[in-house]
XYZ file of C-alpha atoms in Angstrom:
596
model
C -8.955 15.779 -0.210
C -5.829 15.012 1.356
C -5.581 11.823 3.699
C -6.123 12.535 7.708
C -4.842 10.427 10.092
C -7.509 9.070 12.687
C -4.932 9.369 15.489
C -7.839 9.272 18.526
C -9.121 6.212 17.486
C -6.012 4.578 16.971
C -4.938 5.745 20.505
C -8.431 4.584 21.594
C -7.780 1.142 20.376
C -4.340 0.712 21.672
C -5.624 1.660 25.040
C -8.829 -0.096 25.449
C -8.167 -3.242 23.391
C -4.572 -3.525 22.505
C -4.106 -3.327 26.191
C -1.378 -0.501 26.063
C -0.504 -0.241 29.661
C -0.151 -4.038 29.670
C 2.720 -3.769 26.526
C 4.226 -1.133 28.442
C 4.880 -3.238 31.942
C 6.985 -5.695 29.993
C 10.479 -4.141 29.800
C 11.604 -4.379 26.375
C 8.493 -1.643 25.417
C 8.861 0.092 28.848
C 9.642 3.434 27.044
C 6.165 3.317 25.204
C 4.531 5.259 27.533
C 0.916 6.742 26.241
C 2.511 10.298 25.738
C 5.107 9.406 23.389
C 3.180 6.740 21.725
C 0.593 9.463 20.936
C 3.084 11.836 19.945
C 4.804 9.754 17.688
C 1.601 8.915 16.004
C 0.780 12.327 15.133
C 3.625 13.144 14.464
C 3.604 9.697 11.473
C 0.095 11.197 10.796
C 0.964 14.467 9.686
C 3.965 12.715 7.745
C 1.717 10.687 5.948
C -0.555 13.605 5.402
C 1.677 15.987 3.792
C 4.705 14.370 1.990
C 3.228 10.399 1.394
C -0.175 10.981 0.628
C 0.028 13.600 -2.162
C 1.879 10.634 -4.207
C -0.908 8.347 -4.511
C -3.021 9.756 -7.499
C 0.238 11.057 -9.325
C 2.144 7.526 -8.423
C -0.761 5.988 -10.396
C -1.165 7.549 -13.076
C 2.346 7.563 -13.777
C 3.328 4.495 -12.441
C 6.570 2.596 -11.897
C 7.849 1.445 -15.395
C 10.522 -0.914 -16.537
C 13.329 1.081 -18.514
C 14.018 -1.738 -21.003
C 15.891 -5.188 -20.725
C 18.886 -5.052 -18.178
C 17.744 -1.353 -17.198
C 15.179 -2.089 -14.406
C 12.345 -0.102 -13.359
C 11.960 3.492 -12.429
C 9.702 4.190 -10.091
C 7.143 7.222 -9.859
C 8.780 10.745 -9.658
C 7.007 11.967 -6.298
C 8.357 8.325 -4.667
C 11.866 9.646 -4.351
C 11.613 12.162 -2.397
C 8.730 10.795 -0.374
C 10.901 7.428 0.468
C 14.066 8.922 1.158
C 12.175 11.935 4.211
C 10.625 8.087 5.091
C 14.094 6.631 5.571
C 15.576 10.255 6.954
C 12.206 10.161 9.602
C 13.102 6.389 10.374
C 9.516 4.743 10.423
C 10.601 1.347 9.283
C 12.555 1.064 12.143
C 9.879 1.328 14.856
C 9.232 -2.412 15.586
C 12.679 -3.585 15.890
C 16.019 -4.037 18.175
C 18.017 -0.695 18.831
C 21.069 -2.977 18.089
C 19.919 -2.644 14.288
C 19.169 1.075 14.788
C 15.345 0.302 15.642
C 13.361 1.773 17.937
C 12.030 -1.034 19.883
C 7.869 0.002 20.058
C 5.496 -2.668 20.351
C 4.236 -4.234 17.257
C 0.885 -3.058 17.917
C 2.358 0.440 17.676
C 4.187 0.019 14.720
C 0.472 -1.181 13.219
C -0.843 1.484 14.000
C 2.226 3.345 11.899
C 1.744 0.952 9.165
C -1.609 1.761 8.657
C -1.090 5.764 8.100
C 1.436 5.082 5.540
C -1.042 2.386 3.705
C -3.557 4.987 4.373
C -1.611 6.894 2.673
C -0.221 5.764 -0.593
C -0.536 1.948 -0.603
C 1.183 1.111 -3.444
C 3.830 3.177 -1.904
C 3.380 1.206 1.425
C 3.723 -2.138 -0.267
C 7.928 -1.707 -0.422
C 8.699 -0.874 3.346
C 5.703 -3.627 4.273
C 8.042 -6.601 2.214
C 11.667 -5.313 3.743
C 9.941 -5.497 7.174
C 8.608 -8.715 6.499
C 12.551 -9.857 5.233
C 13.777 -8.099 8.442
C 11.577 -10.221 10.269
C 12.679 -13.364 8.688
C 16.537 -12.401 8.947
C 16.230 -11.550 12.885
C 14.740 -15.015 13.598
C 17.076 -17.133 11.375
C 19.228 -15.154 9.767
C 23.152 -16.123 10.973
C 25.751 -13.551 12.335
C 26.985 -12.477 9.000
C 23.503 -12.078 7.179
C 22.583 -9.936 10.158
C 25.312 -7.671 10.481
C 25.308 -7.074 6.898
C 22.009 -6.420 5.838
C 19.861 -5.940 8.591
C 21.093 -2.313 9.807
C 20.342 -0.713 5.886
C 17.445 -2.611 6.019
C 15.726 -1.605 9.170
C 16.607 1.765 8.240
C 15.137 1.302 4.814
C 17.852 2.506 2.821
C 18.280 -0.965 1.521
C 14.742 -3.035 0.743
C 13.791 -6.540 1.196
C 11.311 -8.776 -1.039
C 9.894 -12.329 -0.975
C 10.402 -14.836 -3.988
C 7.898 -17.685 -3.645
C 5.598 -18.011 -7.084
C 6.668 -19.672 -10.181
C 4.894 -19.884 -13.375
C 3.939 -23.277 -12.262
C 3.739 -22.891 -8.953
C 0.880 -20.346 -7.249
C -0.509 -20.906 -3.948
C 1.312 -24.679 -4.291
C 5.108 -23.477 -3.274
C 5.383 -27.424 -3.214
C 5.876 -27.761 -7.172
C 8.256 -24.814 -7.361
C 11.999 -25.809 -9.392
C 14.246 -22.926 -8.545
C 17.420 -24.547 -8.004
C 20.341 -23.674 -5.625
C 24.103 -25.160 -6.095
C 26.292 -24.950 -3.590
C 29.552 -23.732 -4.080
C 33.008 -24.092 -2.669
C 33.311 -20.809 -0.805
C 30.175 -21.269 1.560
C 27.701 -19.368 -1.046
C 25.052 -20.838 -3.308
C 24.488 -20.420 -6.974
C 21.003 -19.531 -7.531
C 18.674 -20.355 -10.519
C 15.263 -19.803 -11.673
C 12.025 -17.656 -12.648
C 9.981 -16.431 -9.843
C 6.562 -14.381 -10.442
C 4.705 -11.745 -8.635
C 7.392 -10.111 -7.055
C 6.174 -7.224 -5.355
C 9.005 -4.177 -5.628
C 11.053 -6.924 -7.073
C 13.261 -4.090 -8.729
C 13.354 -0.503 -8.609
C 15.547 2.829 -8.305
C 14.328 4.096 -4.847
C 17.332 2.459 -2.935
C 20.968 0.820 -3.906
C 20.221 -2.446 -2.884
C 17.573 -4.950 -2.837
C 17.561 -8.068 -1.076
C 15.503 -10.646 -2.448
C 14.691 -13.819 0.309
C 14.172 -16.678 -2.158
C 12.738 -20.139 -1.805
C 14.660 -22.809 -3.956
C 15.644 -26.549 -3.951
C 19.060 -27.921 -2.888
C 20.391 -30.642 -5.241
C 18.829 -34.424 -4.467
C 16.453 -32.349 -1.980
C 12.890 -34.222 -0.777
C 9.900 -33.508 -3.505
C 7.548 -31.181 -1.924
C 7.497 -28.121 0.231
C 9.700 -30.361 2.682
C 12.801 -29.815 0.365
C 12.731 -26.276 0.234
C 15.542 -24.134 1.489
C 15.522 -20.502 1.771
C 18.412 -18.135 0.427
C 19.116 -14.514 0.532
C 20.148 -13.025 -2.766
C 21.214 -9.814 -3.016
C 20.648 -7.236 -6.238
C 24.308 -6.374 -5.027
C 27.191 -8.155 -3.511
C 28.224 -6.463 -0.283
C 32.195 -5.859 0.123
C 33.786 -7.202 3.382
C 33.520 -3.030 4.385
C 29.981 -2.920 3.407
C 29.896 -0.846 0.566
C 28.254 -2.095 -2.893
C 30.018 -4.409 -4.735
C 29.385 -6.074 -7.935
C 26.518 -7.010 -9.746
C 24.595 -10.269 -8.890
C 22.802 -12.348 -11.577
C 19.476 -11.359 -11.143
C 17.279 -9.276 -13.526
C 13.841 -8.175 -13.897
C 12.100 -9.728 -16.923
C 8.969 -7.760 -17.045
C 6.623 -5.949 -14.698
C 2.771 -6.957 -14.517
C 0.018 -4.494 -15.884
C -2.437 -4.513 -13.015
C -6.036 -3.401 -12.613
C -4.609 -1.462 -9.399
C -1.768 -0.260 -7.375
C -0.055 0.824 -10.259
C 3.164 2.061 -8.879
C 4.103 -0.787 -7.359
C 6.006 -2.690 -9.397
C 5.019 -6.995 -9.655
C 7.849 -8.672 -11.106
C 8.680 -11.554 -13.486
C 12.391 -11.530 -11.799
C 15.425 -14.699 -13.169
C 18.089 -15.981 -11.211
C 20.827 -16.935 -13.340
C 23.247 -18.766 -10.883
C 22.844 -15.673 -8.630
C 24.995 -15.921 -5.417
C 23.376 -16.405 -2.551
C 23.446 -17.149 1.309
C 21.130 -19.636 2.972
C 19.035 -18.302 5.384
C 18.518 -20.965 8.725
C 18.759 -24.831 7.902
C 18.634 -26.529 4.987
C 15.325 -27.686 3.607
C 13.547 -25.727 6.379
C 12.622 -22.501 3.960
C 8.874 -22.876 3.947
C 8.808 -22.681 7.952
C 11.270 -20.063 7.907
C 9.464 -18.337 5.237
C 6.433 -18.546 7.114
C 7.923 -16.477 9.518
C 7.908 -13.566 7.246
C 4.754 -14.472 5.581
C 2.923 -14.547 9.115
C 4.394 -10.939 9.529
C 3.018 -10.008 6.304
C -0.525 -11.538 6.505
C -1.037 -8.862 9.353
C 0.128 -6.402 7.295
C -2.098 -7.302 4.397
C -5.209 -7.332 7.081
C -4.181 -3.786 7.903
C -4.462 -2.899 4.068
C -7.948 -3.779 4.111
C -8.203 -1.546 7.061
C -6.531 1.666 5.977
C -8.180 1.592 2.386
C -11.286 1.448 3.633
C -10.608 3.985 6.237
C -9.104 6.502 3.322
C -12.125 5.566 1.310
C -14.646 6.213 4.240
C -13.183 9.997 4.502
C -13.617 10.913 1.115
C -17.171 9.498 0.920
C -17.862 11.265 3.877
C -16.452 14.583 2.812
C -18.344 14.243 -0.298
C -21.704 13.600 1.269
C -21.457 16.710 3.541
C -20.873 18.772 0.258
C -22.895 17.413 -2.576
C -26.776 18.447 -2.505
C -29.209 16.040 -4.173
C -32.885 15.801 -3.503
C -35.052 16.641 0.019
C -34.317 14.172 2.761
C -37.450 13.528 5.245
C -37.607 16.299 8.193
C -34.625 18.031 6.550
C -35.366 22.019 6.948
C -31.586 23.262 6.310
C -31.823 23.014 2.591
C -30.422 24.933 -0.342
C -31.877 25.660 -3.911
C -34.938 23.001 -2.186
C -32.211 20.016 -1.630
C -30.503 18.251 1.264
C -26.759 17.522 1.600
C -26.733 13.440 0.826
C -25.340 12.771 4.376
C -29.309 13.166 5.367
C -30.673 10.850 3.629
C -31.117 7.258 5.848
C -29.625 5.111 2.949
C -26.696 7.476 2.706
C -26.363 7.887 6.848
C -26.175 3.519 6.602
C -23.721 3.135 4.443
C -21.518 5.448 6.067
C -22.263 4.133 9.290
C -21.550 0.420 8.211
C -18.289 1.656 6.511
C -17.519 3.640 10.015
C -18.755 1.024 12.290
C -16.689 -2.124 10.400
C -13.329 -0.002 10.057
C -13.505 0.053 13.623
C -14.102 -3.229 14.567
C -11.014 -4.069 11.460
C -8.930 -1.787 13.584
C -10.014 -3.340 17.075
C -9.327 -6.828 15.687
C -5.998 -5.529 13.701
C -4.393 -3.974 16.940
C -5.583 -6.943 19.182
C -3.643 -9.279 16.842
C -0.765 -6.872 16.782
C -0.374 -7.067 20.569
C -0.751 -10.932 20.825
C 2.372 -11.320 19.162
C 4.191 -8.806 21.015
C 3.071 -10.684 24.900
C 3.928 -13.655 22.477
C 7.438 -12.576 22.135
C 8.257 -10.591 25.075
C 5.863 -10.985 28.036
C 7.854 -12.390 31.219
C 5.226 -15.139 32.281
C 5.570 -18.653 30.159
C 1.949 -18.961 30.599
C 0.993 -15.386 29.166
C 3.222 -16.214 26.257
C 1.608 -19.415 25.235
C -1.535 -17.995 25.408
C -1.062 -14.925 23.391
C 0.680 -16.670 20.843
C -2.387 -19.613 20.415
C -4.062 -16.021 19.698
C -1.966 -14.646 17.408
C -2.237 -17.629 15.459
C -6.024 -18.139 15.861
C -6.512 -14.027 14.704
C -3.933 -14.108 12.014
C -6.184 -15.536 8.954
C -9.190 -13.488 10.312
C -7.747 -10.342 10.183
C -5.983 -10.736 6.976
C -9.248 -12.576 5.432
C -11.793 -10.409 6.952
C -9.976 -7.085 6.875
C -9.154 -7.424 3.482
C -12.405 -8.473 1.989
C -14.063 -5.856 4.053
C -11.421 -3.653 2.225
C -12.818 -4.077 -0.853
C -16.494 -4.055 0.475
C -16.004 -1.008 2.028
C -14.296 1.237 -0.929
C -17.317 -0.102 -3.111
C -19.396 0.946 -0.710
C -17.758 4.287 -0.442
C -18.041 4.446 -4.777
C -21.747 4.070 -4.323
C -21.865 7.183 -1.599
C -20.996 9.308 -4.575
C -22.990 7.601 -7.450
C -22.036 8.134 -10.717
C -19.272 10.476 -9.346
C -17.543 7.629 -7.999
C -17.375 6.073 -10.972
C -15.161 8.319 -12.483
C -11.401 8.443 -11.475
C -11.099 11.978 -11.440
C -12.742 11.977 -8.002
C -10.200 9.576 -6.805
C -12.487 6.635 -5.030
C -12.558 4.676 -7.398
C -8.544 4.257 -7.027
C -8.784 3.063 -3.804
C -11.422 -0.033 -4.846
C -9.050 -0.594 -7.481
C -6.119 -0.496 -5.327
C -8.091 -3.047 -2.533
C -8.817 -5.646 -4.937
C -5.278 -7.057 -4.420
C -5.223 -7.813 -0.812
C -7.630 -10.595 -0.466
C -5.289 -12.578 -2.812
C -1.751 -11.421 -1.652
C 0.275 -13.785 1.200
C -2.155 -16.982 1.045
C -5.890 -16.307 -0.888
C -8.380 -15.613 1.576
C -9.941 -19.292 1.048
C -6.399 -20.733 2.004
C -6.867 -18.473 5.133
C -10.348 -19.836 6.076
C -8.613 -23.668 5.572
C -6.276 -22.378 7.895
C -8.385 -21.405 10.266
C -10.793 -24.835 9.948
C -7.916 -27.094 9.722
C -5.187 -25.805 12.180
C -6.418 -23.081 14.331
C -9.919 -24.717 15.959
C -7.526 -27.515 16.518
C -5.168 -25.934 18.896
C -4.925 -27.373 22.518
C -7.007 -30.211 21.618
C -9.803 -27.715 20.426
C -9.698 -26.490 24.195
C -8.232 -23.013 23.135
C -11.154 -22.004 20.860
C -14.051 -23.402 23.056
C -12.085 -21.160 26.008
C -12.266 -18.247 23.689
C -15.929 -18.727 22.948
C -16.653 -18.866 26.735
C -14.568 -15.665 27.509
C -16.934 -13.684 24.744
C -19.860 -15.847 26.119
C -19.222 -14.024 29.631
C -18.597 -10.947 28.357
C -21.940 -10.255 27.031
C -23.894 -11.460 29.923
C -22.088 -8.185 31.266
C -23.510 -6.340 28.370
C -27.266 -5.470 30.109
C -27.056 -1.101 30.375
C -29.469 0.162 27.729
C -26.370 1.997 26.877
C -25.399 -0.998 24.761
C -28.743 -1.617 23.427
C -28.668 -4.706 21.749
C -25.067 -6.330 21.983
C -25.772 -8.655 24.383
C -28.554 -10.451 22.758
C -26.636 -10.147 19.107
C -22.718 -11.136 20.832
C -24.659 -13.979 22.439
C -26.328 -15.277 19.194
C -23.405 -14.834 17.154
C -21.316 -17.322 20.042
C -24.160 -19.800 19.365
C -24.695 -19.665 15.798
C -20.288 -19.719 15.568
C -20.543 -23.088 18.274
C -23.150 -24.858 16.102
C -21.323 -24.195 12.469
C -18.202 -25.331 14.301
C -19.369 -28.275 15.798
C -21.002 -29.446 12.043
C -17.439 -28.200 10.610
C -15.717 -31.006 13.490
C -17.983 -33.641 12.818
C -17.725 -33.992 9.167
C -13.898 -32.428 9.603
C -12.869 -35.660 7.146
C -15.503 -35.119 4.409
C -13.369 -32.232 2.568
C -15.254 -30.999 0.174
C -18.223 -30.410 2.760
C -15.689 -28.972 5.215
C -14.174 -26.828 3.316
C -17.129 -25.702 1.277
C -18.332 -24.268 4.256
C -14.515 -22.633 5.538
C -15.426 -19.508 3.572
C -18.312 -18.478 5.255
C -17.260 -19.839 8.677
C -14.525 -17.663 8.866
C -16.522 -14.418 8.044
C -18.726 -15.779 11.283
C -15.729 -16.030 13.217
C -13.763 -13.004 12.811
C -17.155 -10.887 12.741
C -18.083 -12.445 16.256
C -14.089 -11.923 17.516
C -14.325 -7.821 15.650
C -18.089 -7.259 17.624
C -16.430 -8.627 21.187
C -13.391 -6.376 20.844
C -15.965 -3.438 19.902
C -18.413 -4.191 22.840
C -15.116 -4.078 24.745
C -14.223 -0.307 23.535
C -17.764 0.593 24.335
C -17.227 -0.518 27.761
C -14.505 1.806 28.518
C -16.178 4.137 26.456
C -19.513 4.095 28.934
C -16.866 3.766 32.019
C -15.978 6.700 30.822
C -18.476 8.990 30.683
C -19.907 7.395 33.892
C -17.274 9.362 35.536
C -18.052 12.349 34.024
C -16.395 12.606 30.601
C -18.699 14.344 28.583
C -16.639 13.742 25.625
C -18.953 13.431 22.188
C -16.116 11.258 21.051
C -17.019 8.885 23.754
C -20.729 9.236 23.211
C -20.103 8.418 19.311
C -18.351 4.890 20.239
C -21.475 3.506 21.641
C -23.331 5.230 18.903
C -20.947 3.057 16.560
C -20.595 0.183 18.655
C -25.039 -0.259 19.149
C -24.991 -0.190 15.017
C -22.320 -2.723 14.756
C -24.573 -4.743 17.265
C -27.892 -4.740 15.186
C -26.583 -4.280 11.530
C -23.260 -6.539 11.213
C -22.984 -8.665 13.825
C -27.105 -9.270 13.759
C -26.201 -11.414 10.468
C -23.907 -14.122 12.119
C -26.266 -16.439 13.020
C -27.738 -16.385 8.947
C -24.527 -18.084 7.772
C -25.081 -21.297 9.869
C -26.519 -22.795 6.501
C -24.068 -22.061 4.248
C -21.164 -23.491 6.616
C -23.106 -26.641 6.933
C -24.839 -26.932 3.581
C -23.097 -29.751 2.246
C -21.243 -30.884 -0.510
C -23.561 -32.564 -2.423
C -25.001 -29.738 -4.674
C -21.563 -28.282 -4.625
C -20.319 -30.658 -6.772
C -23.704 -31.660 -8.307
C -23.261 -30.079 -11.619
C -20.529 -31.922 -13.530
C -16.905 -29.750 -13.927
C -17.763 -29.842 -17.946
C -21.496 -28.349 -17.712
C -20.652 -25.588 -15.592
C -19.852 -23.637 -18.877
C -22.692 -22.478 -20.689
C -22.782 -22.953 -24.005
């Protein structure tokens, strides 16, 4: 089945949580009015629908493939044409300036965008998501010449952008990278070095690529605080802007991957490449953050749209395939039911339903943080939203993308043994997941993150504000309409306030602290997802109350009451595994924990 866009409850979320009306009073997003945003949606759905999604099962089984050494890679045969109607429709531009030739729509919007085309094809998705992240990085420290000549091909996505942090040496710790950068007498810097796990680090889809690329400065500090960042080109631009020359830069070798096959992952070398220095020297892991911060969003939304694509093909299977007699079932052919009435089948397809809607609620919410962040008029607002943005960041990547590949298991098990064979085309998109709780910072990074910056912020005061806000909430939460929400919201508050106050009191004991970050975060962001869905349901009752009959409306609560007593109900049963300790952690000595 072909991929269909779930354009209602996007527009439900932007309205209800991502606070649309609010986005539109501030000027710059003044022109996103409901009716457009809805119509451009759609109209990004049915794009996604008919020329992006019919590339995903062909894209990976064919793949992108490197020609040989100095030829580069070739990517799938349907990508061409798909990515060049994507640059002619002009959906990378959405989120930024109309100076660059974007269109200016809140970054909640352009989410919602993303997610379609990850929906979609998400290996395809993965080469517009790392130019937006470069664009990103470029507009906020970029100088007047980087801007002017890069950033209007690469908004419109006719040129592409990557990121260049790994080394062979040098993972998750940029610190220990060695890429080297000499500067030279006309300005420009000579570039030199192996980086690893480029994403679309090289491919035929565009002219130019434009690689962002940490390195070191000569006699720079050890560490990540003598890292600079550089743009380096695949091409030298002439002073008119056309192509010039050739820039040092190859691709070595591509990965072969367990998933997301036609994206290429690069082993890319630098041999004195030129390149331009992007902001201040030996500031390129906080500019690079910048980008990476951008992307960690997008990675959360992964999780989200995966899951979602998985959820409609699991359900579209279970309202076709017939297997034994479920209880009270009378509508039954050749003496079976269709699997969507058996209970087991109905709860797995109701905690895949139920969780990609609190993702999306939680995704979208994020999303509109950083736009008040950026653009709201009142200094107050702004701080605010952006202590948010930064607390929601490593939940929505973390959680979203481990629910990601929860979810697209789940959906494998919806059609047994059928969804164990690729021809159905599931079991793609549990391949394709498996990526995105490592990419842009491992998902453990993300819950240190969370215990060792975020809970800090204000003095702590931010969080325990938070906690009182959702506290509040569900003492509002008493219609039987809601059923149980209010007594699982409030125990999930409780049960996050005692884990946290363990996690603060033995803060300095590491391995106990951080032992526990894992499962802390998963109490967190489930508790944040569940207040964001009570807060949908809200409308949702508000609305019907005055006489919307909608079943659309009806089916939130439905959703929201199962989210209440299945997910969010297990919250308070992580307490001991946040505060269990250390001590049988590392109890077993690092040389017996291989069985021999």
């Amino acid at each position: 089945m072909t991929y269909r866009a779930p354009v209602r409850d996007m527009m439900f979320v932007l309205k209800n949580v991502a606070e649309l009306d609010t986005l539109q009073s501030i000027d710059a997003f003044a022109h996103a009015d409901e009716e457009l945003v809805e119509g451009l949606l759609r109209e990004c759905g049915r794009f996604c629908s008919e020329v992006i999604a019919p590339t995903n099962v062909d894209g990976d089984q064919q793949g992108s493939v490197i020609r040989g050494e100095g030829e580069g890679v070739t990517a799938p045969d349907s990508f061409h044409s798909a990515y060049s109607q994507y640059v002619d429709a002009g959906w990378g531009a959405i989120q930024f300036p109309e100076e660059f030739g974007g269109g200016n729509f809140p970054l909640a919007v352009a989410t919602a965008v993303k997610e379609m085309i990850t929906a979609a094809n998400m290996a395809f998705s993965l080469c517009p998501m790392l130019t937006t992240g470069a664009v990103v990085d470029l507009l906020a420290h970029g100088n007047d010449y980087l801007q002017q000549t890069f950033l209007p091909k690469m908004v419109t996505g006719e040129w592409t952008g990557t990121m260049n942090l790994s080394e062979p040496q040098a993972g998750s710790d940029v610190g220990a990278l060695t890429t080297k950068a000499e500067p030279a007498e006309d300005g420009t810097y000579r570039v030199s070095g192996t980086k690893i796990w480029i994403t679309w680090g090289d491919h035929d889809l565009t002219e130019n690529i434009c690689h962002l690329v940490l390195a070191r400065l000569p006699d720079a500090p050890v560490g990540t605080k003598g890292i600079s960042l550089f743009l380096v080109p695949k091409y030298l631009v002439n002073d008119d802007g056309s192509i010039g020359e050739r820039n040092a830069v190859e691709v070595v070798s591509t990965e072969h991957k367990l998933g997301i096959h036609a994206s290429p992952t690069c082993v890319m070398e630098y041999d004195k490449a030129i390149g331009y220095m992007v902001g201040e020297p030996n500031q390129g892991m906080r500019q690079m953050f910048t980008m990476m911060n951008d992307a960690r969003l997008g990675v959360g939304a992964q999780g989200l749209s995966i899951a979602d694509r998985a959820y409609q093909q699991a359900v579209q299977y279970s309202l076709e395939r017939r297997q034994g007699k479920a209880p009270g079932d009378e509508e039954l052919e050749n003496g079976q039911s269709l699997i969507v009435k058996h209970p087991d089948v109905r709860r797995m397809l109701l905690t895949m339903k139920s969780q990609i809607e609190a993702i999306r609620a939680l995704t979208y919410r994020n999303a509109a943080a950083l736009d008040m962040a950026h653009h709201h008029a009142d200094e107050g607002v702004r701080n605010r939203e952006r202590m948010m943005a930064d607390l929601l960041t490593p939940l929505t990547k973390a959680w979203g993308t481990d629910l990601g590949v929860e979810l697209t298991s789940i959906a494998i098990q919806i059609y047994g043994g059928m969804g164990y064979v690729e021809e159905t085309g599931v079991a793609q998109h549990f391949r394709d997941a498996r990526i995105a709780p490592i990419y842009e910072g491992t998902n453990g990074i993300q819950a240190m993150d969370l215990l060792g910056r975020k809970l800090g912020m204000d003095g702590g005061a931010f969080v325990k504000a938070v906690l009182a806000e959702i506290r509040e909430q569900a003492a509002t939460l008493d219609d039987p309409a809601f059923g149980s929400f209010r007594q699982h919201l409030e125990g999930a508050v409780d049960a996050v306030e005692t884990a946290m106050t363990w996690l603060m009191t033995n803060r300095t004991d590491f391995n106990a602290s951080f032992g526990g970050a894992t499962p802390f975060l998963r109490m967190f962001a489930t508790m944040m997802a569940g207040s964001l869905l009570a807060k949908g349901a809200v409308a949702a009752k508000s609305a019907i109350d005055g006489g919307d009959d909608d079943q659309f409306l009806v089916d939130k609560l439905s959703t929201a009451r199962f989210f209440a007593g299945n997910i969010l109900s297990t919250v308070p049963g992580l307490v001991d595994s946040v505060t269990f300790g250390a001590d049988d952690l590392f109890a077993i000595d690092d040389t017996r924990l291989q069985s021999v």
